[in-house]
Amino acid sequence: MTEAGQPLLELKDITRRFGAIEALRGVSFSVRRGEVVALLGDNGAGKSTLVKIIAGGLEPSSGRMIFDGVERTFASPAAAKAAGIETVYQDLSLCTNVDVVANFFMGRELTKNVLGIRVLDEKAMEDICAKAIAAAGTRIPSLHVNVEHLSGGQRQAIELNRFVHFGGKLVLLDEPFAALGVEQTRRGLDMIKRVAAQGIGVIVITHVMAQAFQVADRIVVIRQGVVAGDIAGDKTTPEEVIRMITGDAQMGRQASA
Amino acid sequence: MTAITPTTLSATSLSPRTRAVTEFVLDNLVWFILATVLTVFSLTIPQFFQIGIFSNIIEQSAVLGVMSIGLSLLIIAGHLDLSVESVAALSAMVVAMLFANSGAGLKYVLTPEWLVFPVSLAIALAVGAVIGATNAFFVVRLKMNAFIVTLASFIWVRGLVQKLPDGRSAQGLPDALRFLAIERYNVLYIPLIAWIAILCFVVFAFILKRTPFGRHLTLIGGNKIASFRAGIATDRIITVSFILAGAIAGLAGWLLAIRTSGATANLGTGMLFQAFAAVVIGGVSLQGGVGRLSGVFAGVLLLSSIHTAINLMSLPASYTQIILGLLVLAAVLLDTLKLSIRQRLT
Ligand SMILES: Nc1ncnc2c1ncn2[C@@H]1O[C@H](COP(=O)(O)OP(=O)(O)OP(=O)(O)O)[C@@H](O)[C@H]1O
Ligand SMILES: [Mg+2]
């Protein structure tokens, strides 16, 4: 709708230091509504750090962030979530000691009122969770099995289904397909397209070039804490992106254009 | 329901029925053990099988049971509270010093007389809550280790219990309190203080299992970072848990004072380890995130049953100690065993 309007998320010169390590050294780029941005970069480039900063889990050392037209700093993941930012972290964020339903609704449990007391509405949560997981074609033996007994792929699927269901305005996916098989990955990529078609902005981190080219409208490359390339997906090639990641061609085609 | 019924199950050969039964037995294993132990005692120990004995077992479980509730909540949340024993003793001492009529007792009499009941209860809860809040402050705000913080409280609070009455005891609580522990007022052969403990178990089991607060507590115990990322106010929930554990220990102290009609400087010493034993036997994992209060209740009953049996057989009290230790080891072994059975289920 506001496709041509202001970006959904705008990062301006974000830096982050961990003691002597400069994980981010001034990152600027933006994401529009309904746009899928693939964030690429070598191990340790600073991608996860950037995601955590956007998601409210880490504070930037400096820099500004404009989300939905307002300059924001999120003090906690709860604040970012309340503003409409959903995140799937690289190290999975599930509680293995409880079942699938409890994980699906973690932090936003449905309740009903029983004699003035807010009580968990297990039935409603189970129904919704069953629908969401069935719709995504994920096979999970039972919604009441504790997550510790599920495979890595099944766990990742729960997290993916969770963001699809709860939506929001911006979705951050940090290597969401790392544990997924071929079929599940295809479904995951479809999910991303579907979510973006609803006008939700998506930032997806991946090391698999093919995945990036398959879903991304734009490709942003981070190298050693700075943006080493920011280019439309259909205006570049995997080879060029690899050069940006490794630093062989300093600024990719952007510089030469 | 839809596509996730057991029909899509991949590798399980167990029928859903066997599986459900096995799950049920595993979930309530302590209760089955308790039933077995009681049956064996009844068959082998003369005079064991009597209403009086059973009511005694329940009565003995009341104070320890209440104390174990607070401890369980914190352990399930992934923390620890070693101070519950001393906190209970302090609450008991404060109540006894205010309202007892001999020794260090100040003999305050309220009019009407029954007012002593709510007032002393409120004081006991408040004393516990305040110490719980200081524990929370050090652990949550200053990010200190809960083991160290509550160990320190365990020590300094006990010091306070000894200092306040100058080492004396305070005895003789008014009837308006004592009636809770007097046999004449038993309901269904069970003393009122035991009913209070049972009520606490029901209420807190409900809170743990059915409310968002209880769910969040369990989630935090399972994975604190994940809960935080999911937007759960982890610090607030842990703070509330410490305060609750303190207040519950205060309640245990109130019951203890009523049961013994006063307080002495070393009241309740040793209860911490019994509470820990009950909690572990009851199936609460010290790793956090796993446990049910019904199991803890059964654990407490199991301890008092064994205690009572040893008394009846007039064995030396040291036997209790040895059996208690073995029981804790057995409980931990059982836990690993349960885990491997469960893994075969899924
Ligand atoms: N909490 C932390 N403390 C200290 N250093 C950190 C911390 N988190 C990240 N770093 C450092 O910051 C740099 C960027 O890390 P980050 O996790 O963002 O990389 P990444 O691009 O996500 O890599 P990968 O592809 O391997 O996931 C690394 O050098 C890392 O060691
Ligand atoms: Mg990373």
XYZ file of C-alpha atoms and ligand atoms in Angstrom:
635
model
C 0.000 0.000 0.000
C 2.539 2.557 1.143
C 5.023 0.790 -1.110
C 6.422 4.040 -2.432
C 6.233 5.854 0.913
C 8.735 5.941 3.719
C 10.592 2.740 4.585
C 9.288 0.464 7.317
C 12.676 0.237 8.964
C 15.603 2.551 8.497
C 18.986 1.908 10.110
C 21.364 4.832 10.280
C 25.003 4.285 11.085
C 24.467 1.544 13.671
C 27.599 0.526 15.574
C 28.140 -2.050 18.260
C 31.263 -2.816 20.247
C 31.929 -5.806 22.485
C 34.881 -4.577 24.470
C 37.681 -4.299 21.917
C 35.710 -6.040 19.157
C 33.836 -3.778 16.768
C 31.101 -6.117 15.589
C 29.258 -3.348 13.704
C 31.061 -0.287 12.386
C 28.277 1.890 10.997
C 25.551 -0.026 9.234
C 22.880 1.798 7.261
C 20.140 0.323 5.108
C 16.388 0.201 5.001
C 13.517 -2.207 4.509
C 10.203 -1.324 2.930
C 6.811 -2.840 3.641
C 6.332 -6.094 1.825
C 9.987 -6.246 0.899
C 12.230 -9.249 1.505
C 15.820 -8.324 2.253
C 18.395 -11.088 2.331
C 21.239 -10.259 4.689
C 24.424 -12.022 3.692
C 27.927 -12.092 5.029
C 30.635 -14.395 6.260
C 30.772 -15.909 9.717
C 31.335 -13.191 12.268
C 30.382 -10.394 9.877
C 27.892 -9.019 12.399
C 24.559 -10.226 11.001
C 23.218 -11.776 14.210
C 24.377 -8.779 16.201
C 22.398 -6.518 13.885
C 19.298 -8.694 14.203
C 19.535 -8.647 17.990
C 19.791 -4.857 17.953
C 16.681 -4.497 15.801
C 14.840 -7.044 17.957
C 15.551 -5.212 21.208
C 17.874 -7.841 22.658
C 21.022 -5.717 22.376
C 21.579 -1.981 22.520
C 23.593 -0.352 19.743
C 26.697 1.530 20.823
C 25.593 4.352 18.537
C 23.339 4.993 15.586
C 19.653 5.573 14.969
C 16.764 3.343 14.066
C 13.531 4.581 12.545
C 10.711 2.084 12.625
C 7.306 2.767 11.155
C 8.098 6.463 10.842
C 9.197 6.944 14.452
C 12.716 6.969 15.851
C 12.866 4.092 18.297
C 15.247 2.251 20.574
C 13.819 -0.964 21.918
C 14.860 -1.575 25.501
C 13.739 -5.204 25.454
C 12.483 -7.879 23.096
C 9.079 -7.317 24.661
C 9.113 -3.691 23.464
C 10.169 -4.654 19.929
C 7.532 -7.348 19.835
C 4.875 -4.903 21.006
C 5.885 -2.617 18.133
C 5.335 -5.474 15.678
C 8.773 -7.037 15.215
C 8.869 -10.836 15.182
C 12.196 -12.627 15.423
C 13.448 -16.143 14.791
C 16.888 -16.371 16.361
C 19.843 -18.336 15.077
C 20.193 -20.295 18.288
C 16.672 -21.554 18.649
C 14.523 -19.895 21.243
C 12.302 -22.657 22.478
C 11.680 -23.984 25.951
C 12.307 -27.697 25.654
C 10.700 -28.455 29.002
C 7.167 -27.689 27.808
C 5.005 -28.852 24.915
C 4.527 -27.512 21.412
C 1.447 -25.459 22.280
C 3.150 -23.759 25.223
C 6.074 -22.836 22.975
C 3.868 -21.609 20.194
C 2.127 -19.186 22.530
C 5.142 -18.367 24.674
C 4.717 -14.888 26.118
C 1.242 -14.333 24.660
C -0.818 -17.102 26.119
C -4.542 -16.973 25.528
C -6.576 -16.710 28.680
C -10.156 -16.905 29.731
C -11.859 -15.505 32.757
C -12.908 -18.008 35.402
C -14.526 -16.372 38.417
C -12.458 -13.251 37.895
C -9.166 -15.149 37.563
C -7.189 -15.155 34.333
C -6.735 -18.793 33.468
C -4.881 -20.318 30.511
C -7.249 -21.256 27.706
C -5.558 -24.515 26.724
C -8.323 -25.594 24.398
C -8.261 -22.432 22.311
C -4.466 -22.425 22.156
C -4.354 -26.049 21.102
C -6.891 -25.510 18.322
C -5.092 -22.516 16.878
C -1.693 -24.160 17.140
C -2.989 -27.336 15.472
C -4.410 -25.298 12.581
C -1.265 -23.243 12.102
C 0.998 -26.260 12.113
C -1.259 -28.306 9.865
C -1.537 -25.411 7.415
C 2.226 -25.267 7.185
C 2.369 -29.008 6.585
C 4.654 -29.616 9.509
C 4.588 -33.132 10.904
C 4.799 -33.222 14.663
C 3.835 -36.415 16.502
C 1.737 -34.690 19.138
C 1.185 -31.122 20.217
C 1.538 -32.290 23.794
C 4.968 -33.762 23.449
C 7.696 -31.753 25.139
C 9.902 -29.992 22.642
C 13.005 -31.778 23.971
C 11.777 -34.879 22.153
C 11.448 -33.159 18.770
C 14.026 -33.034 15.998
C 15.926 -29.887 15.124
C 13.827 -29.413 12.000
C 10.569 -29.813 13.866
C 11.743 -27.257 16.383
C 12.656 -24.780 13.697
C 9.278 -25.352 12.069
C 7.530 -24.370 15.293
C 9.376 -21.064 15.319
C 8.604 -20.407 11.670
C 4.928 -21.208 12.104
C 4.881 -18.948 15.109
C 5.956 -15.844 13.191
C 3.634 -16.618 10.293
C 0.724 -16.889 12.674
C 1.435 -13.818 14.760
C 2.510 -11.631 11.860
C 3.366 -8.119 12.956
C 5.027 -5.545 10.734
C 8.575 -6.762 10.402
C 9.982 -10.269 10.601
C 13.642 -11.043 11.334
C 14.847 -14.525 10.437
C 18.369 -15.498 11.447
C 19.329 -18.595 9.432
C 15.843 -20.054 9.766
C 16.458 -23.009 7.465
C 19.710 -24.235 8.954
C 18.103 -27.417 10.287
C 15.448 -27.918 7.641
C 15.284 -30.562 4.928
C 14.650 -29.832 1.260
C 10.871 -29.930 1.389
C 10.624 -27.956 4.627
C 12.980 -25.322 3.252
C 10.824 -24.931 0.147
C 7.785 -24.457 2.338
C 9.727 -22.001 4.489
C 10.656 -19.922 1.458
C 7.016 -19.950 0.353
C 6.047 -18.805 3.814
C 8.377 -15.846 3.510
C 6.842 -14.836 0.185
C 3.340 -15.184 1.554
C 4.156 -13.117 4.621
C 5.766 -10.407 2.471
C 2.738 -10.358 0.176
C 0.700 -9.300 3.202
C 2.803 -6.151 3.422
C 5.124 -7.368 6.139
C 8.797 -6.513 5.797
C 11.218 -9.436 6.049
C 14.930 -9.590 6.793
C 16.284 -13.080 6.275
C 19.836 -14.152 7.002
C 21.190 -17.133 5.110
C 24.473 -18.540 3.899
C 22.816 -20.310 0.978
C 23.046 -18.112 -2.083
C 20.231 -19.925 -3.912
C 17.806 -19.249 -1.075
C 18.679 -15.571 -1.067
C 18.109 -15.248 -4.796
C 14.889 -17.197 -4.586
C 13.101 -14.937 -2.089
C 14.919 -11.655 -1.814
C 13.851 -8.415 -3.437
C 17.120 -6.919 -2.248
C 20.405 -8.325 -1.123
C 22.432 -6.591 1.555
C 25.935 -7.823 2.230
C 27.692 -7.148 5.518
C 31.428 -7.521 5.712
C 33.433 -6.877 8.865
C 30.667 -4.795 10.381
C 29.879 -2.533 7.419
C 27.526 -2.757 4.450
C 29.605 -4.033 1.560
C 26.782 -4.113 -0.958
C 23.088 -3.279 -1.209
C 21.534 -4.258 -4.497
C 18.264 -5.486 -6.042
C 18.141 -9.258 -6.348
C 17.463 -9.192 -10.082
C 20.331 -6.815 -10.790
C 23.129 -8.976 -9.538
C 24.533 -12.476 -9.746
C 25.618 -15.009 -7.149
C 29.206 -14.570 -8.284
C 29.070 -10.860 -7.691
C 27.511 -11.313 -4.262
C 30.219 -13.792 -3.328
C 32.821 -11.224 -4.313
C 31.098 -8.682 -2.035
C 31.067 -11.147 0.822
C 34.722 -12.031 0.507
C 35.796 -8.522 -0.394
C 37.466 -9.359 -3.710
C 35.642 -6.608 -5.577
C 35.555 -3.779 -3.087
C 32.053 -2.385 -3.512
C 30.570 -4.743 -6.072
C 28.740 -3.270 -9.017
C 27.386 -0.343 -6.995
C 30.766 1.294 -7.031
C 31.340 0.778 -10.710
C 27.821 1.917 -11.709
C -7.274 -33.272 16.073
C -6.504 -32.418 12.443
C -3.321 -33.622 10.841
C -1.468 -34.076 14.074
C -3.313 -37.054 15.477
C -1.199 -40.046 16.442
C -1.880 -41.487 12.988
C 0.850 -39.282 11.556
C 3.136 -40.682 14.206
C 6.327 -41.970 12.758
C 8.059 -44.567 14.868
C 5.905 -45.474 17.832
C 4.616 -48.988 18.230
C 2.812 -48.340 21.514
C -0.932 -47.993 21.362
C -2.191 -44.572 22.449
C -3.833 -46.269 25.413
C -0.693 -47.938 26.779
C 1.113 -44.742 26.181
C -1.428 -42.662 28.095
C -1.374 -45.101 31.004
C 2.424 -45.134 31.111
C 2.500 -41.336 31.016
C 0.022 -41.191 33.862
C 2.018 -43.610 36.005
C 5.246 -41.727 35.326
C 3.651 -38.387 36.101
C 2.303 -39.643 39.401
C 5.032 -42.080 40.306
C 5.574 -40.686 43.819
C 1.930 -41.298 44.666
C 2.254 -44.938 43.613
C 5.398 -45.267 45.697
C 3.623 -43.663 48.649
C 0.713 -46.086 48.312
C 3.105 -49.036 48.153
C 5.077 -47.877 51.168
C 1.913 -47.307 53.199
C 0.612 -50.764 52.272
C 3.876 -52.424 53.233
C 4.003 -50.545 56.538
C 0.379 -51.412 57.285
C 1.035 -55.097 56.674
C 4.324 -55.339 58.518
C 4.222 -52.850 61.368
C 1.735 -53.610 64.138
C -0.458 -50.613 65.071
C 0.403 -48.773 61.866
C -2.938 -49.239 60.182
C -5.019 -46.792 62.206
C -6.849 -43.579 61.459
C -4.858 -41.924 64.227
C -1.559 -42.802 62.594
C -2.619 -41.556 59.187
C -3.974 -38.340 60.583
C -0.689 -37.947 62.421
C 1.278 -38.392 59.209
C -0.758 -35.680 57.539
C -0.447 -33.392 60.531
C 3.336 -33.817 60.553
C 3.448 -32.963 56.865
C 1.707 -29.616 57.194
C 4.582 -27.271 58.010
C 7.163 -29.033 55.860
C 4.641 -29.210 53.022
C 3.948 -25.498 53.025
C 7.664 -24.709 53.165
C 8.302 -27.048 50.236
C 5.779 -25.186 48.071
C 7.785 -21.967 48.061
C 11.018 -23.845 47.513
C 9.491 -25.774 44.611
C 8.243 -22.627 42.897
C 11.711 -21.111 42.913
C 13.429 -24.299 41.826
C 10.965 -24.690 38.959
C 11.775 -21.097 37.981
C 15.418 -22.147 37.782
C 16.520 -20.595 41.062
C 16.936 -21.647 44.644
C 15.978 -20.440 48.099
C 18.021 -21.803 50.963
C 16.580 -19.261 53.367
C 13.075 -20.721 53.728
C 13.871 -22.549 56.963
C 15.286 -19.497 58.714
C 12.535 -17.283 57.332
C 9.901 -19.624 58.744
C 11.681 -19.565 62.096
C 11.825 -15.761 62.075
C 8.121 -15.431 61.296
C 7.328 -17.927 64.046
C 9.539 -16.069 66.481
C 8.071 -12.656 65.692
C 4.528 -13.986 66.119
C 5.447 -15.830 69.306
C 7.253 -12.837 70.802
C 4.292 -10.580 70.145
C 1.494 -12.817 71.291
C 2.862 -15.584 73.561
C 2.351 -15.226 77.280
C 5.560 -16.583 78.763
C 9.303 -16.398 78.202
C 10.171 -13.737 75.674
C 6.474 -13.301 74.827
C 5.148 -9.748 75.067
C 1.563 -10.950 75.589
C -0.143 -8.443 73.312
C -3.866 -8.994 73.582
C -6.074 -7.666 70.835
C -9.756 -6.882 71.267
C -11.753 -8.685 70.160
C -9.487 -11.606 70.887
C -9.943 -13.334 67.526
C -8.175 -10.439 65.834
C -4.908 -12.117 66.789
C -5.615 -14.647 64.051
C -5.574 -12.354 60.993
C -3.077 -9.934 62.517
C -0.485 -12.585 63.371
C -0.981 -14.220 59.978
C -0.453 -10.919 58.193
C 2.688 -10.249 60.233
C 4.116 -13.697 59.479
C 3.456 -13.299 55.758
C 4.924 -9.795 55.751
C 8.118 -10.861 57.536
C 8.595 -13.622 54.954
C 7.781 -11.361 52.030
C 10.282 -8.718 53.157
C 13.115 -11.237 53.327
C 12.008 -12.717 50.021
C 12.153 -9.211 48.549
C 15.697 -8.643 49.804
C 16.736 -11.973 48.269
C 15.104 -10.889 45.008
C 16.894 -7.552 45.116
C 20.327 -9.153 45.326
C 19.584 -11.858 42.781
C 17.614 -9.901 40.177
C 18.955 -6.362 40.534
C 22.538 -6.990 41.514
C 22.661 -10.221 39.497
C 24.215 -12.164 42.346
C 24.089 -15.936 42.507
C 20.909 -17.152 44.215
C 22.733 -19.931 46.028
C 25.082 -17.473 47.753
C 22.433 -14.818 48.394
C 19.960 -17.188 50.014
C 22.696 -19.039 51.895
C 23.628 -15.696 53.420
C 19.961 -15.091 54.315
C 19.755 -18.579 55.782
C 22.568 -17.606 58.144
C 21.740 -14.000 59.055
C 18.017 -14.588 59.448
C 18.738 -17.444 61.875
C 21.019 -15.069 63.734
C 18.096 -12.679 64.029
C 15.886 -15.472 65.377
C 18.415 -16.033 68.157
C 19.114 -12.368 68.829
C 15.553 -11.036 68.969
C 14.502 -12.962 72.106
C 18.084 -12.990 73.486
C 18.246 -16.724 73.141
C 15.115 -17.273 75.199
C 12.001 -18.925 73.883
C 8.474 -17.546 73.752
C 5.763 -20.000 74.709
C 2.002 -20.092 75.138
C 0.010 -18.764 72.214
C -3.636 -17.721 72.721
C -6.472 -20.159 72.024
C -7.615 -17.996 69.129
C -4.540 -19.377 67.328
C -4.020 -22.703 69.019
C -7.383 -24.091 67.929
C -5.883 -24.781 64.490
C -3.688 -27.470 65.976
C -6.072 -28.912 68.576
C -7.465 -32.347 67.928
C -10.944 -31.362 69.063
C -11.343 -29.228 65.937
C -10.195 -31.865 63.483
C -12.240 -32.104 60.300
C -12.457 -35.630 58.881
C -9.756 -36.653 61.394
C -7.419 -34.104 59.887
C -6.193 -31.142 61.957
C -6.956 -27.678 60.652
C -3.297 -26.769 60.083
C -3.053 -29.734 57.732
C -6.129 -28.515 55.875
C -4.412 -25.173 55.447
C -1.405 -26.957 53.941
C -3.651 -28.961 51.616
C -5.419 -25.780 50.555
C -2.042 -24.184 49.798
C -1.046 -27.121 47.644
C -4.308 -26.944 45.703
C -4.075 -23.191 45.205
C -0.440 -23.143 44.138
C -0.755 -26.229 41.961
C -3.566 -24.374 40.199
C -1.480 -21.225 39.844
C 1.464 -23.189 38.480
C -0.521 -25.224 35.998
C -3.368 -22.996 34.922
C -2.361 -19.340 35.081
C -0.088 -17.284 32.838
C 2.133 -16.577 35.842
C 2.693 -20.284 36.453
C 3.271 -20.938 32.784
C 5.840 -18.148 32.610
C 7.578 -19.463 35.711
C 7.938 -22.854 34.046
C 9.126 -21.313 30.774
C 11.763 -19.236 32.558
C 13.007 -22.322 34.365
C 13.257 -24.118 31.041
C 15.034 -21.442 29.037
C 15.439 -17.993 30.479
C 16.810 -16.415 27.318
C 14.020 -17.797 25.161
C 11.403 -16.523 27.612
C 13.004 -13.105 27.671
C 13.134 -12.979 23.882
C 9.494 -14.016 23.746
C 8.661 -10.873 25.676
C 8.091 -12.399 29.106
C 8.997 -10.054 31.961
C 11.515 -12.508 33.390
C 12.921 -10.212 36.079
C 9.489 -9.346 37.379
C 8.389 -12.976 37.517
C 11.532 -14.072 39.360
C 11.171 -11.192 41.814
C 7.574 -12.163 42.504
C 8.644 -15.787 42.961
C 11.210 -14.874 45.603
C 8.668 -12.740 47.448
C 6.105 -15.538 47.214
C 8.580 -18.127 48.475
C 9.374 -15.838 51.394
C 5.717 -15.228 52.218
C 4.964 -18.951 51.988
C 7.876 -19.669 54.318
C 6.329 -17.050 56.607
C 3.068 -18.992 56.508
C 4.974 -22.182 57.329
C 6.506 -20.382 60.292
C 3.078 -19.217 61.459
C 1.809 -22.798 61.344
C 4.951 -23.996 63.109
C 4.472 -21.498 65.919
C 0.846 -22.541 66.313
C 1.743 -26.224 66.253
C 4.387 -25.858 68.946
C 2.503 -23.054 70.727
C 5.461 -20.709 70.521
C 8.980 -20.491 69.195
C 12.484 -21.332 70.313
C 15.764 -19.993 68.970
C 16.491 -23.192 67.058
C 12.933 -23.824 65.896
C 12.738 -25.725 62.635
C 16.464 -26.399 62.217
C 17.025 -29.158 59.688
C 13.768 -28.533 57.871
C 15.549 -27.048 54.867
C 17.131 -30.365 54.018
C 13.899 -32.217 54.535
C 12.165 -29.731 52.255
C 14.847 -30.262 49.635
C 14.474 -33.999 49.982
C 10.699 -33.753 49.586
C 11.034 -31.538 46.546
C 13.514 -33.846 44.838
C 11.606 -36.991 45.769
C 8.492 -35.240 44.481
C 10.042 -35.092 41.028
C 11.057 -31.439 40.821
C 14.218 -31.149 38.761
C 16.996 -29.058 40.261
C 17.797 -27.984 36.693
C 14.573 -25.985 36.727
C 11.512 -26.034 34.531
C 10.209 -29.412 35.602
C 7.994 -30.362 38.501
C 4.499 -30.658 39.869
C 3.314 -29.652 43.292
C 1.189 -32.766 43.653
C 4.401 -34.780 43.481
C 5.986 -32.596 46.136
C 3.004 -33.161 48.414
C 3.397 -36.907 47.966
C 7.112 -36.524 48.700
C 6.347 -34.779 51.980
C 3.799 -37.438 52.938
C 6.317 -40.135 52.096
C 8.884 -38.560 54.401
C 6.487 -38.299 57.330
C 5.230 -41.862 56.745
C 8.758 -43.186 57.008
C 9.391 -40.995 60.017
C 6.267 -42.298 61.719
C 7.105 -45.920 60.918
C 10.559 -45.516 62.432
C 9.033 -44.015 65.560
C 6.511 -46.831 65.844
C 9.220 -49.436 65.570
C 11.145 -47.473 68.190
C 14.243 -47.411 66.051
C 16.802 -44.728 66.817
C 16.109 -41.400 65.090
C 19.397 -41.611 63.217
C 17.750 -44.222 61.017
C 15.493 -41.519 59.624
C 18.545 -39.576 58.569
C 20.073 -42.539 56.763
C 16.836 -43.496 55.045
C 16.234 -39.897 54.040
C 19.625 -39.744 52.356
C 19.087 -43.003 50.515
C 15.638 -41.861 49.463
C 16.994 -38.691 47.876
C 19.536 -40.724 45.926
C 16.816 -43.141 44.860
C 14.654 -40.228 43.726
C 17.384 -38.855 41.501
C 18.064 -42.309 40.059
C 14.371 -42.729 39.429
C 14.313 -39.428 37.597
C 16.919 -40.556 35.079
C 15.057 -43.813 34.695
C 11.805 -41.961 34.035
C 13.528 -39.854 31.414
C 14.754 -42.863 29.471
C 11.305 -44.485 29.617
C 9.737 -41.285 28.357
C 12.204 -41.069 25.512
C 11.162 -44.505 24.418
C 7.553 -43.307 24.420
C 8.092 -40.628 21.813
N 28.062 -11.159 23.218
C 29.200 -10.999 22.538
N 30.351 -10.726 23.191
C 31.503 -10.547 22.522
N 31.612 -10.621 21.193
C 30.508 -10.887 20.489
C 29.236 -11.103 21.118
N 28.324 -11.344 20.160
C 28.984 -11.285 18.991
N 30.280 -11.025 19.181
C 31.302 -10.860 18.110
O 30.786 -9.985 17.153
C 31.126 -10.406 15.849
C 29.877 -10.580 15.010
O 29.137 -11.689 15.479
P 27.742 -12.145 14.874
O 27.205 -13.222 15.706
O 26.895 -10.954 14.690
O 28.189 -12.725 13.459
P 27.292 -13.368 12.305
O 27.439 -12.508 11.117
O 25.915 -13.611 12.780
O 28.044 -14.740 12.049
P 27.458 -16.217 11.710
O 27.236 -16.249 10.229
O 28.576 -17.107 12.084
O 26.226 -16.432 12.500
C 31.938 -11.683 16.023
O 33.298 -11.345 15.973
C 31.571 -12.149 17.390
O 32.620 -12.871 17.968
Mg 24.828 -15.280 13.125
